[in-house]
CSV table of C-alpha atoms in Angstrom, one decimal:
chain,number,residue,atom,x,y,z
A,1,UNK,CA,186.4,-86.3,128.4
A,2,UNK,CA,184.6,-88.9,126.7
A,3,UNK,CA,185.8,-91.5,128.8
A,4,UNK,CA,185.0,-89.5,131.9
A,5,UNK,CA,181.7,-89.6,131.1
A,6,UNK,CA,181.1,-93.3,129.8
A,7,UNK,CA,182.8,-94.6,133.1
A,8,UNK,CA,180.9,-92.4,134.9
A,9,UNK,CA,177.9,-93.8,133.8
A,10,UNK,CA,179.0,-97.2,134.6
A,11,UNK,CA,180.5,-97.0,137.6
A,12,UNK,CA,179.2,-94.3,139.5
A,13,UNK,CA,175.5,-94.0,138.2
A,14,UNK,CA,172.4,-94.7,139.8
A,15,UNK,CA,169.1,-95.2,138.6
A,16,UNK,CA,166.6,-96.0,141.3
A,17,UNK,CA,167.6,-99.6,142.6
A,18,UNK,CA,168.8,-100.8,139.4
A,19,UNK,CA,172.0,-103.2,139.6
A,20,UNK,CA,175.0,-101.9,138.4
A,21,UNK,CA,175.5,-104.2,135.2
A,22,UNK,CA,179.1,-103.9,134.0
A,23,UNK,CA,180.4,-104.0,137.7
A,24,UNK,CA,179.9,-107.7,137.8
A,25,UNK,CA,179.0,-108.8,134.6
A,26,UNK,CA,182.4,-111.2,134.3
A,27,UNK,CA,180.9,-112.8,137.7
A,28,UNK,CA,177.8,-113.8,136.0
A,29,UNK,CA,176.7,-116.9,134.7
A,30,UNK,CA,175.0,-116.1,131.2
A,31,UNK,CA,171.5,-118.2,130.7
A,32,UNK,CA,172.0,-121.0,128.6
A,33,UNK,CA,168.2,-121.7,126.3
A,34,UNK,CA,167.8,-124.8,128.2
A,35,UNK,CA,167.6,-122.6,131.5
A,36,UNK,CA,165.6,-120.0,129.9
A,37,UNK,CA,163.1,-122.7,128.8
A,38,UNK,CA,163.1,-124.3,131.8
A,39,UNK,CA,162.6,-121.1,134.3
A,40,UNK,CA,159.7,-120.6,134.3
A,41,UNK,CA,159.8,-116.8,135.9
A,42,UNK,CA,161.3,-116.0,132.4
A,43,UNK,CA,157.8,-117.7,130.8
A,44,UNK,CA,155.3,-114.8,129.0
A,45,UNK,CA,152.6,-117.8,128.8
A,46,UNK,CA,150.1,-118.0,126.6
A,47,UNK,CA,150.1,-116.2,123.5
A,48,UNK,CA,146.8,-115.5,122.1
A,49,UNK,CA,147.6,-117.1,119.0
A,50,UNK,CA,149.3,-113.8,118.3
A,51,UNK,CA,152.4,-115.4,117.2
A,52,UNK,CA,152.3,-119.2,117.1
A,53,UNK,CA,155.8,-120.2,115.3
A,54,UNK,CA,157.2,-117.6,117.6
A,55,UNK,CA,158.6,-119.1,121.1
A,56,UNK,CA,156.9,-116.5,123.1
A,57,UNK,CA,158.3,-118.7,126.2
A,58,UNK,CA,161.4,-118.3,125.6
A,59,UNK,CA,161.4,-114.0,124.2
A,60,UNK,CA,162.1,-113.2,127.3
A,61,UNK,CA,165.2,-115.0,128.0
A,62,UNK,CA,166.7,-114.5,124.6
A,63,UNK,CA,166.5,-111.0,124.9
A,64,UNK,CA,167.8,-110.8,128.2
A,65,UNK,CA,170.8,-112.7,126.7
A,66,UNK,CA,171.4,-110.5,123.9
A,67,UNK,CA,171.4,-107.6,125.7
A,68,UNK,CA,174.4,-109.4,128.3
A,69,UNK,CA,175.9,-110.6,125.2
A,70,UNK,CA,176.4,-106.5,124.2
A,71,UNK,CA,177.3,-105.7,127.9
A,72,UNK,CA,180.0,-108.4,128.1
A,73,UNK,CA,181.6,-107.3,124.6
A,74,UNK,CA,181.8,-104.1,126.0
A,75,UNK,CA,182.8,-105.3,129.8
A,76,UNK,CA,185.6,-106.9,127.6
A,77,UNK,CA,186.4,-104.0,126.0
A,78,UNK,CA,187.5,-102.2,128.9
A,79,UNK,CA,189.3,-104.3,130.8
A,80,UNK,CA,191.4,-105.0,127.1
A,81,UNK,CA,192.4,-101.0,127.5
A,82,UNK,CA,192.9,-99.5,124.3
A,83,UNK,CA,189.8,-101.5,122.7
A,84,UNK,CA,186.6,-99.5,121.1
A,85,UNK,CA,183.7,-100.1,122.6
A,86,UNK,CA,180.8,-100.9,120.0
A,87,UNK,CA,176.7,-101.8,119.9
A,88,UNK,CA,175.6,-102.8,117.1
A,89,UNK,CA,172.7,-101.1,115.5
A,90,UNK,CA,170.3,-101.6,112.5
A,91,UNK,CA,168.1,-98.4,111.7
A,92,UNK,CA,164.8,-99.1,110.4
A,93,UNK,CA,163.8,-98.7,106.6
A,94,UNK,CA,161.6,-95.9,106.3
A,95,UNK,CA,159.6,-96.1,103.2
A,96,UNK,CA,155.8,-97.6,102.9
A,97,UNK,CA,155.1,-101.5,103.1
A,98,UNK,CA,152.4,-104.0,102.8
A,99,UNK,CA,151.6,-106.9,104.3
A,100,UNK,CA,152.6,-110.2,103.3
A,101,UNK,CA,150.8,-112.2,100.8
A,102,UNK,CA,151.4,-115.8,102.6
A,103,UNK,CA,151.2,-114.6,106.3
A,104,UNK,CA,149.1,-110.9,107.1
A,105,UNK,CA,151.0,-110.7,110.4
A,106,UNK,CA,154.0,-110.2,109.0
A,107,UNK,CA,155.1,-107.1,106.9
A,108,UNK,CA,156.9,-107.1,103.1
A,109,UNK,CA,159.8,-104.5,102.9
A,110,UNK,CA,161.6,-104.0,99.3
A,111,UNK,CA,164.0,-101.5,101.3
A,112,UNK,CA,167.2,-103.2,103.4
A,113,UNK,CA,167.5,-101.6,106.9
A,114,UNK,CA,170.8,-100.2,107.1
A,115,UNK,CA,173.1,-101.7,109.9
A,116,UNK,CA,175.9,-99.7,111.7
A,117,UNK,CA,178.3,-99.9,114.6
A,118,UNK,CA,178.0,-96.9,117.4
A,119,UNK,CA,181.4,-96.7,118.9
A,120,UNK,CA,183.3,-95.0,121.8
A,121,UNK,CA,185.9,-93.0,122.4
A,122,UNK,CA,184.1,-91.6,119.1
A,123,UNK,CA,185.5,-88.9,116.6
A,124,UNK,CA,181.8,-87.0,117.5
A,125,UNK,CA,180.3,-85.7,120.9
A,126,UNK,CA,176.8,-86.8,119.4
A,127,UNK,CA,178.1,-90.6,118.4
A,128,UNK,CA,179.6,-90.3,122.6
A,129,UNK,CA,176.1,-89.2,123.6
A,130,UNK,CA,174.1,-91.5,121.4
A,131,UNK,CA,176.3,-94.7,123.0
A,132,UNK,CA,175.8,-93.6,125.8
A,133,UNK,CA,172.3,-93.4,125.8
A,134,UNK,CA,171.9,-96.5,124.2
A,135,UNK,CA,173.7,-98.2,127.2
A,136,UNK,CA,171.4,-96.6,129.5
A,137,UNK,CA,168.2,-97.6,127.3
A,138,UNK,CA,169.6,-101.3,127.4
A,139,UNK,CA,170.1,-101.1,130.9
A,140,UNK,CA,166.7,-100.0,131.6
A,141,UNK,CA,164.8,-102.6,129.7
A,142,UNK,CA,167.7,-105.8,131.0
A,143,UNK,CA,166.0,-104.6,134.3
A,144,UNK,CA,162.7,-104.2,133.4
A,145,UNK,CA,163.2,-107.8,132.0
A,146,UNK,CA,164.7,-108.9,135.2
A,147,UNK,CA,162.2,-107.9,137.3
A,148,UNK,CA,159.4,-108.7,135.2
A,149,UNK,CA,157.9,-105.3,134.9
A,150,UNK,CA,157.1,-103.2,132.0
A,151,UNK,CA,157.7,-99.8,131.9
A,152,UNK,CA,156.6,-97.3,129.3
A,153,UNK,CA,158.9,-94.8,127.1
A,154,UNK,CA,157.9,-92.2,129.0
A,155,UNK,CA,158.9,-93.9,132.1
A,156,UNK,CA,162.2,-94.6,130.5
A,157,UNK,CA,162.8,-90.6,129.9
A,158,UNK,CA,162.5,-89.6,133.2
A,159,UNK,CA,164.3,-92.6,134.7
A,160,UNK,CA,167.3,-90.4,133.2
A,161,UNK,CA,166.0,-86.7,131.7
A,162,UNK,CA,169.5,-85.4,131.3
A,163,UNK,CA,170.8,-87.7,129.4
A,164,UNK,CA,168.3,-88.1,127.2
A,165,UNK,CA,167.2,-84.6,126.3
A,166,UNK,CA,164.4,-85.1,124.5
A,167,UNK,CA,161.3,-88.0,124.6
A,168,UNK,CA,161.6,-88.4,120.9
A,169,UNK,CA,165.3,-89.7,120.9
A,170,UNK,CA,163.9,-92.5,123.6
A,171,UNK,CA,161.4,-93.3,121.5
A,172,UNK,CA,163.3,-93.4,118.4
A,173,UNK,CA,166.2,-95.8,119.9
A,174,UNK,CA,164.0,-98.4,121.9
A,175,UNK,CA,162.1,-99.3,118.3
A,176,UNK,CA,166.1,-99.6,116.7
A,177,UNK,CA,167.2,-101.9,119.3
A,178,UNK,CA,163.8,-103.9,119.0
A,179,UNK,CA,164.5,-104.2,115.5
A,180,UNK,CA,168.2,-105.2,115.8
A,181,UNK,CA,167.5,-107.9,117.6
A,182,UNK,CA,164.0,-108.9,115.9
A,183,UNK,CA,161.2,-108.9,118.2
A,184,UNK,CA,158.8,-106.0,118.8
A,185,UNK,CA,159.0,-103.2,121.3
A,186,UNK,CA,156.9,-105.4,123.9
A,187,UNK,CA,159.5,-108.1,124.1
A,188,UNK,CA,161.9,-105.5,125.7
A,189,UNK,CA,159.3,-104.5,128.4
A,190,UNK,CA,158.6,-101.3,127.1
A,191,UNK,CA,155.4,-99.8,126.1
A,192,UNK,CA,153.6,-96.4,124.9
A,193,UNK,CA,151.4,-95.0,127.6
A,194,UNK,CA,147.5,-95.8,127.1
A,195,UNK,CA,146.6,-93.9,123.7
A,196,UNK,CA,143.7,-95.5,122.4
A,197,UNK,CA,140.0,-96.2,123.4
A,198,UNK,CA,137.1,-99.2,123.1
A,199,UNK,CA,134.0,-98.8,123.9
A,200,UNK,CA,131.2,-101.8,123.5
A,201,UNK,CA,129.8,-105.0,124.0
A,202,UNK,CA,133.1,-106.8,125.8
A,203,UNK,CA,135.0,-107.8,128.4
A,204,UNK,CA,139.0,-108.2,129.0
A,205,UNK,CA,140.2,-111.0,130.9
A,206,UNK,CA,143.6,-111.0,132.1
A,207,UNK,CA,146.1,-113.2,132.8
A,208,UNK,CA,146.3,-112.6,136.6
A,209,UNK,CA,142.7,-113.4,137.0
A,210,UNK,CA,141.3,-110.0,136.7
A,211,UNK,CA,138.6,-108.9,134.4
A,212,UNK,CA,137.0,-105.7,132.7
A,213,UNK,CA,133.7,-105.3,131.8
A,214,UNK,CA,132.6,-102.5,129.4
A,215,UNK,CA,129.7,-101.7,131.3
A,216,UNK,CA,131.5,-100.5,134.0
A,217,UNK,CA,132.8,-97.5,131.4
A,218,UNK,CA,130.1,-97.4,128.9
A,219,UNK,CA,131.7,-94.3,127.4
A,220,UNK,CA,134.8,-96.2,126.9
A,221,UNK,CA,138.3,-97.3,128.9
A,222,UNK,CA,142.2,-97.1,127.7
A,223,UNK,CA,143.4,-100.1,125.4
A,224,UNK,CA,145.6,-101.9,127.7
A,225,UNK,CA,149.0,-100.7,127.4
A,226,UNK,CA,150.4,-104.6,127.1
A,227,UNK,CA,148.3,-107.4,124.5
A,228,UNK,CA,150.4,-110.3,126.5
A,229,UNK,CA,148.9,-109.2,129.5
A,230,UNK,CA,144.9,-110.0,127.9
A,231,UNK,CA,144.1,-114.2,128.2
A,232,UNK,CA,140.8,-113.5,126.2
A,233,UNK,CA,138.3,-110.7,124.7
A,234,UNK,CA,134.8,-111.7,125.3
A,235,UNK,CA,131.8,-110.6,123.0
A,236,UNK,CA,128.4,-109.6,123.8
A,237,UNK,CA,126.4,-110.6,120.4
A,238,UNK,CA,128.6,-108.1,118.7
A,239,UNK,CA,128.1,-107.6,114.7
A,240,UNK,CA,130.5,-105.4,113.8
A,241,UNK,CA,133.7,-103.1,115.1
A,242,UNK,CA,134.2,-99.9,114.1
A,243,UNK,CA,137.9,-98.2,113.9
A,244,UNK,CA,137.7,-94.4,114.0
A,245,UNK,CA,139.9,-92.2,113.2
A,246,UNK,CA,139.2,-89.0,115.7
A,247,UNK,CA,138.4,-89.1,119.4
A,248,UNK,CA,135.5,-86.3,119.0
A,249,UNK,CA,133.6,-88.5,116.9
A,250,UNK,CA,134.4,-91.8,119.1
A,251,UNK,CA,133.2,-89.6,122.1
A,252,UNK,CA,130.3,-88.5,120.7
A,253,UNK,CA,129.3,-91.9,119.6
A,254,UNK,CA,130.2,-93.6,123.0
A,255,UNK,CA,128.6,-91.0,124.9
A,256,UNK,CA,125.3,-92.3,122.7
A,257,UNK,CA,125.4,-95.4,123.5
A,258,UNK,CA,125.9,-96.1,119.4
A,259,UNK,CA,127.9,-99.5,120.2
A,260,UNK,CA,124.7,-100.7,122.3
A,261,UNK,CA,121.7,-99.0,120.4
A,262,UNK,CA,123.0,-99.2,116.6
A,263,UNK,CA,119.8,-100.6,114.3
A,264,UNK,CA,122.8,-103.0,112.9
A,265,UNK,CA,123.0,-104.7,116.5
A,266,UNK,CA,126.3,-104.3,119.2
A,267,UNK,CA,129.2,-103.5,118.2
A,268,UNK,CA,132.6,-102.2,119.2
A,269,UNK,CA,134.1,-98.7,118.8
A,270,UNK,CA,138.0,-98.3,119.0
A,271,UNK,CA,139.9,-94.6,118.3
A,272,UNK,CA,143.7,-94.3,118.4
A,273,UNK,CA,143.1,-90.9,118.5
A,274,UNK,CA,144.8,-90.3,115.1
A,275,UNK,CA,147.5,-92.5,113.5
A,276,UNK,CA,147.1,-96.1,115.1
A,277,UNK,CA,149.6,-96.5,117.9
A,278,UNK,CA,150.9,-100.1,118.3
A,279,UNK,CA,149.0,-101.3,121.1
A,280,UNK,CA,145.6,-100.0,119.5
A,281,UNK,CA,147.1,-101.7,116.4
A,282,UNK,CA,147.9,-105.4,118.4
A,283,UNK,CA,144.5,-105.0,120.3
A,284,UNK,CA,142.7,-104.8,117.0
A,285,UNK,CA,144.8,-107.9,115.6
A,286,UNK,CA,143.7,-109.6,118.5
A,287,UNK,CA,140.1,-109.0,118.2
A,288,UNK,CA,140.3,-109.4,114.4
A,289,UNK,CA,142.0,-113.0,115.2
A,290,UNK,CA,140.1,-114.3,118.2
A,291,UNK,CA,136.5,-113.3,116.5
A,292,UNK,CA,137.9,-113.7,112.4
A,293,UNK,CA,134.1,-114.1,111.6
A,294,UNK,CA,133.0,-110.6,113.0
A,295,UNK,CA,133.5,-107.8,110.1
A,296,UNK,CA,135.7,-104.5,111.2
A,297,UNK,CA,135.4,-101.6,108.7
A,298,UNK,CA,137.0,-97.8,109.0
A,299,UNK,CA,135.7,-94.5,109.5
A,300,UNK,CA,138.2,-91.8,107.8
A,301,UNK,CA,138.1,-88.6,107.1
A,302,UNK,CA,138.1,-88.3,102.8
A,303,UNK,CA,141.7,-87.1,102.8
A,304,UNK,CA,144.8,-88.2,102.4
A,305,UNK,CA,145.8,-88.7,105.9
A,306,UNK,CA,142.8,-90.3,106.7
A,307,UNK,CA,143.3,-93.2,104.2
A,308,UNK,CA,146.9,-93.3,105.2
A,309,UNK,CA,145.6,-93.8,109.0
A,310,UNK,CA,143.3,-96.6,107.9
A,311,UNK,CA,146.4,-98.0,105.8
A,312,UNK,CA,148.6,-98.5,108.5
A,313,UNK,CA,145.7,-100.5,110.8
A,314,UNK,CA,145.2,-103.1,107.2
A,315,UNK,CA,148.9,-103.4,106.3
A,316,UNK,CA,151.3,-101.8,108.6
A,317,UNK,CA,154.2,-99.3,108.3
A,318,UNK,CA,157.7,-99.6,107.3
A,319,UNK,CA,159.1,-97.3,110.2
A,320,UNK,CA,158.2,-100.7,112.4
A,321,UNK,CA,157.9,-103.4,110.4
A,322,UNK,CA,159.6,-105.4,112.8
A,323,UNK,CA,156.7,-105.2,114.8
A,324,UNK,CA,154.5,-108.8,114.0
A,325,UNK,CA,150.7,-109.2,114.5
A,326,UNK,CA,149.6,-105.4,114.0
A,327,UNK,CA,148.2,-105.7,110.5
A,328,UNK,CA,144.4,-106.4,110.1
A,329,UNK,CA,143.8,-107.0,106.3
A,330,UNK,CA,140.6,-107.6,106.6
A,331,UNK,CA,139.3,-103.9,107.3
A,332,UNK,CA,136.9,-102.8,105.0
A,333,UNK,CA,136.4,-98.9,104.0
A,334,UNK,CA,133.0,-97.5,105.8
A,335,UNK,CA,134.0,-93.8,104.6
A,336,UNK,CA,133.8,-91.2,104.8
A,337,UNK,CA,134.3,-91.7,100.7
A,338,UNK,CA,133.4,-89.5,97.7
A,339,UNK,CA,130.0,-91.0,97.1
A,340,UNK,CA,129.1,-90.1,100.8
A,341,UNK,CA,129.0,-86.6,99.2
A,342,UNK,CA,128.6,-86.8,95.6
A,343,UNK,CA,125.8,-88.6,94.9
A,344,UNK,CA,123.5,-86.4,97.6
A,345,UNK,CA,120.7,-84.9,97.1
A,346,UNK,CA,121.3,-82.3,99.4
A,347,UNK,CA,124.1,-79.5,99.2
A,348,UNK,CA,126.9,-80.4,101.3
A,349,UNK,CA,128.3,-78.1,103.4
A,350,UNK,CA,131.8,-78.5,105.1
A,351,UNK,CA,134.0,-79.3,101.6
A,352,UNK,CA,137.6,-78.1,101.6
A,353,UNK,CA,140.7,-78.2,99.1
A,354,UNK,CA,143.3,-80.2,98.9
A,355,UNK,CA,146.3,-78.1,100.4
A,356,UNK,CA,149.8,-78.7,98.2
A,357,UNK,CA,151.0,-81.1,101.2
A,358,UNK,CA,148.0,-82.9,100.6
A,359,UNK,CA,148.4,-83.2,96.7
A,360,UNK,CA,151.8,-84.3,96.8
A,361,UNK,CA,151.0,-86.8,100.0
A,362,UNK,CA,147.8,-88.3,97.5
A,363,UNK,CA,150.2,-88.6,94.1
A,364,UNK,CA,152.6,-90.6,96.0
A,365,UNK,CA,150.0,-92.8,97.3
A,366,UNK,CA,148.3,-93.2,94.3
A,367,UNK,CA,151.8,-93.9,92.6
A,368,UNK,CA,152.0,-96.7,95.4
A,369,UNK,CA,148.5,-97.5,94.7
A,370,UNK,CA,149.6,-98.5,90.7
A,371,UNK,CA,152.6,-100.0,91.6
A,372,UNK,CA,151.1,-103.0,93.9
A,373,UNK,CA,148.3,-104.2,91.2
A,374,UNK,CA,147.1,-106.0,94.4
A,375,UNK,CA,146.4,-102.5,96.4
A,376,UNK,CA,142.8,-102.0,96.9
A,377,UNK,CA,140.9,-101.1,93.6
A,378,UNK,CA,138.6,-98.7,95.4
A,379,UNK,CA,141.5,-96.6,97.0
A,380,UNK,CA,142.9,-96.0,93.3
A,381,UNK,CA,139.6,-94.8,92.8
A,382,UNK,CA,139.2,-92.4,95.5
A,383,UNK,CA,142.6,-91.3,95.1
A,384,UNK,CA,141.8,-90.1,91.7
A,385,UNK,CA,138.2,-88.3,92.2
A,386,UNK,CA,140.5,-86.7,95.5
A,387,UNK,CA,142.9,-85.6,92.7
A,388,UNK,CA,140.4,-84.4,90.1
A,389,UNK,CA,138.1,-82.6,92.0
A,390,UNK,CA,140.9,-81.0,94.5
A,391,UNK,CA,138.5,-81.9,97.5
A,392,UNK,CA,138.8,-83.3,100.7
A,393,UNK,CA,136.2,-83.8,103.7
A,394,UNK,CA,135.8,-85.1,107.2
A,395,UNK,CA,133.9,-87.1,109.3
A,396,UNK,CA,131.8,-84.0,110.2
A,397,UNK,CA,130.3,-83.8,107.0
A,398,UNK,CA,128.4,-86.3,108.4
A,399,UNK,CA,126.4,-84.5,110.6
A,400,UNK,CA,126.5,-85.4,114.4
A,401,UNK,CA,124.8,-87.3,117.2
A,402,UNK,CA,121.3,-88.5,115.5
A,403,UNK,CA,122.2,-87.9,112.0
A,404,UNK,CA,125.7,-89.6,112.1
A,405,UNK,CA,123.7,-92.4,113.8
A,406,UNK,CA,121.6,-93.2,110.7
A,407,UNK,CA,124.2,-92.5,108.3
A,408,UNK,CA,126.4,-95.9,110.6
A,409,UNK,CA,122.7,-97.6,111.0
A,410,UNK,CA,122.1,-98.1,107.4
A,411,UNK,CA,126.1,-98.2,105.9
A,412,UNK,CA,126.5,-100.9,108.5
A,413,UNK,CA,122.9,-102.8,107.6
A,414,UNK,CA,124.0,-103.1,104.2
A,415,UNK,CA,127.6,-103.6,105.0
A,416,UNK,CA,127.3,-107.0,107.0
């Protein structure tokens, strides 16, 4: 039964006007690095300074030939009958890291990911299913490569529904085969749709030629789904960028004008709607690399979460620390933080307490917090008055529109 349905995917299944990889894969000529560097239809160009030891060149052709390396093992396999078919497979650490001391691009990970072989004929249906799926995910992205397209994960789910079942399992096994074979999610052609948002003083020039001006949206456009797609991010006078951490607020303040009528000069606002998606992630890097000398602070809710959102944007996450030139160390905490209500002279009105999720989420940062003398001094700090006075609060406290204005207007003035 397996077998029925693994041939059957190979031989008989089609996807759109994708090739049918196995059927002729003994027929073709495998690239060889001096053909991959000298093609240049397999050439990403310029890098941004994104990744400068990195042959950005020649990604694309290396991964192309390590995903034909795993469809000729496997083309082998069959035609030796009786062999297992295998892909190799390394499944990402999960626990917290930080970035590293001698490069901030890259990510420090005390945990070793854990590497496995997915077989079939397997002694599961799931380990069948999950080969097969992988096949099918490899498939996609060898054509998306081919073709020089890029295609997002959702794109890939519906390219094949029924095998897939469910969004998350797409999503989940695109970031393990980007990490098996070292490179980020964007080096297989695959992207998230368009999460986040920038509003501001700027405009994107791309590498075909086209550009995008913010004042054709002043109340703010989608991050581009792809950073190797931008040439260059131009700045209008701009003094400061803002990372914030809900959309309501990023509305409210786009809608305002803030980026454009802010008493500490233009600026840039940028929401990823929540935890930081990679591309809001790399098109902060980018900014934070082309313009080093313009400062970028956070605006967080005083909660666990909301510190935990604006640690991932300064050092990254473990779940994809394979991912290179997403960290921006140099973010600096705007608030909201516990002087912001403390020290008032006004009573504030919107406190809550800390639920027990939120507790136990604090403690373990805190304990992360002690661990790494490094960590940030202040988020110690914060962590603790969290802790001791069992509160949390949110941007709202705040106030909106006018009064969140002044509140940015003179934490910003005395901020750069």
């Amino acid at each position: 039964m397996e077998l029925d349905l693994l041939y059957g995917f190979i031989g008989d299944h089609e996807s759109g006007t994708s090739p049918q990889l196995l059927s002729n894969l003994h027929d073709r000529r495998k690239l060889t690095p001096e053909q991959i560097a000298e093609d240049p239809a397999l050439e990403d160009g310029d890098s941004n300074g994104l990744n400068d030891e990195a042959a950005y060149p020649t990604q694309r052709g290396v991964v192309i030939t390590k995903i034909e390396d795993i469809f000729e093992s496997i083309a082998d396999c069959i035609l030796d009958e009786g062999k297992e078919l295998v892909i190799p497979l390394k499944t990402r650490p999960r626990n917290i890291t930080v970035a590293n001391k001698d490069d901030p691009t890259k990510i420090n990970s005390s945990a070793s990911a854990e590497s496995r072989k997915i077989t079939f004929p397997s002694k599961s249906p799931r380990e069948a299913w999950k080969f097969t799926a992988l096949l099918r995910i490899l498939e996609l992205s060898h054509e998306a490569l081919v073709t020089g397209t890029v295609t997002t994960k959702r794109d890939m789910y519906y390219r094949d529904p029924e095998l897939f079942v469910r969004q998350a399992a797409v999503d989940r096994y695109i970031d393990d085969i980007a990490y098996t074979f070292g490179v980020g999610r964007d080096a297989l052609n695959v992207v998230a749709a368009a999460k986040g948002l920038v509003a501001g003083a700027f405009s994107i020039e791309r590498k075909d030629g086209s550009k995008i001006y913010h004042c054709t949206e002043p109340e703010g456009i989608l991050i581009p789904p792809s950073i190797k797609d931008i040439a260059n991010v131009r700045l209008a006078y701009v003094n400061w960028i803002l990372v914030i951490e809900k959309e309501a607020t990023f509305r409210t303040l786009a809608t305002n004008q803030y980026w454009k009528d802010s008493v500490a000069g233009k600026g840039i606002l940028i929401t990823a709607k929540g935890y930081p998606d990679i591309q809001t992630r790399q098109f902060l890097h980018l900014l934070s690399y082309q313009h080093p000398t313009i400062p970028i602070f956070a605006l967080v809710d005083f909660d666990p979460d909301g510190i935990s959102i604006m640690s991932t944007y300064k050092h990254g996450s473990m779940s994809l620390a394979h991912e290179t030139n997403v960290a921006v160390p140099s973010i600096r905490w705007l608030g909201v933080r516990s002087c912001d209500f403390l020290n008032t002279e006004t009573e504030i009105q919107g406190l809550l307490n800390l639920t027990a999720r939120d507790r136990r989420v604090a403690v373990k940062m805190l304990a992360k917090c002690v661990d790494e003398e490094e960590r940030d001094v202040e988020w110690k700090r914060e962590f603790r008055v969290m802790l001791m006075l069992n509160v949390k609060a949110e941007i709202q406290i705040l106030g909106n529109g006018d009064m969140l204005g002044e509140w940015l207007d003179k934490k910003l003035l005395h901020a750069i």
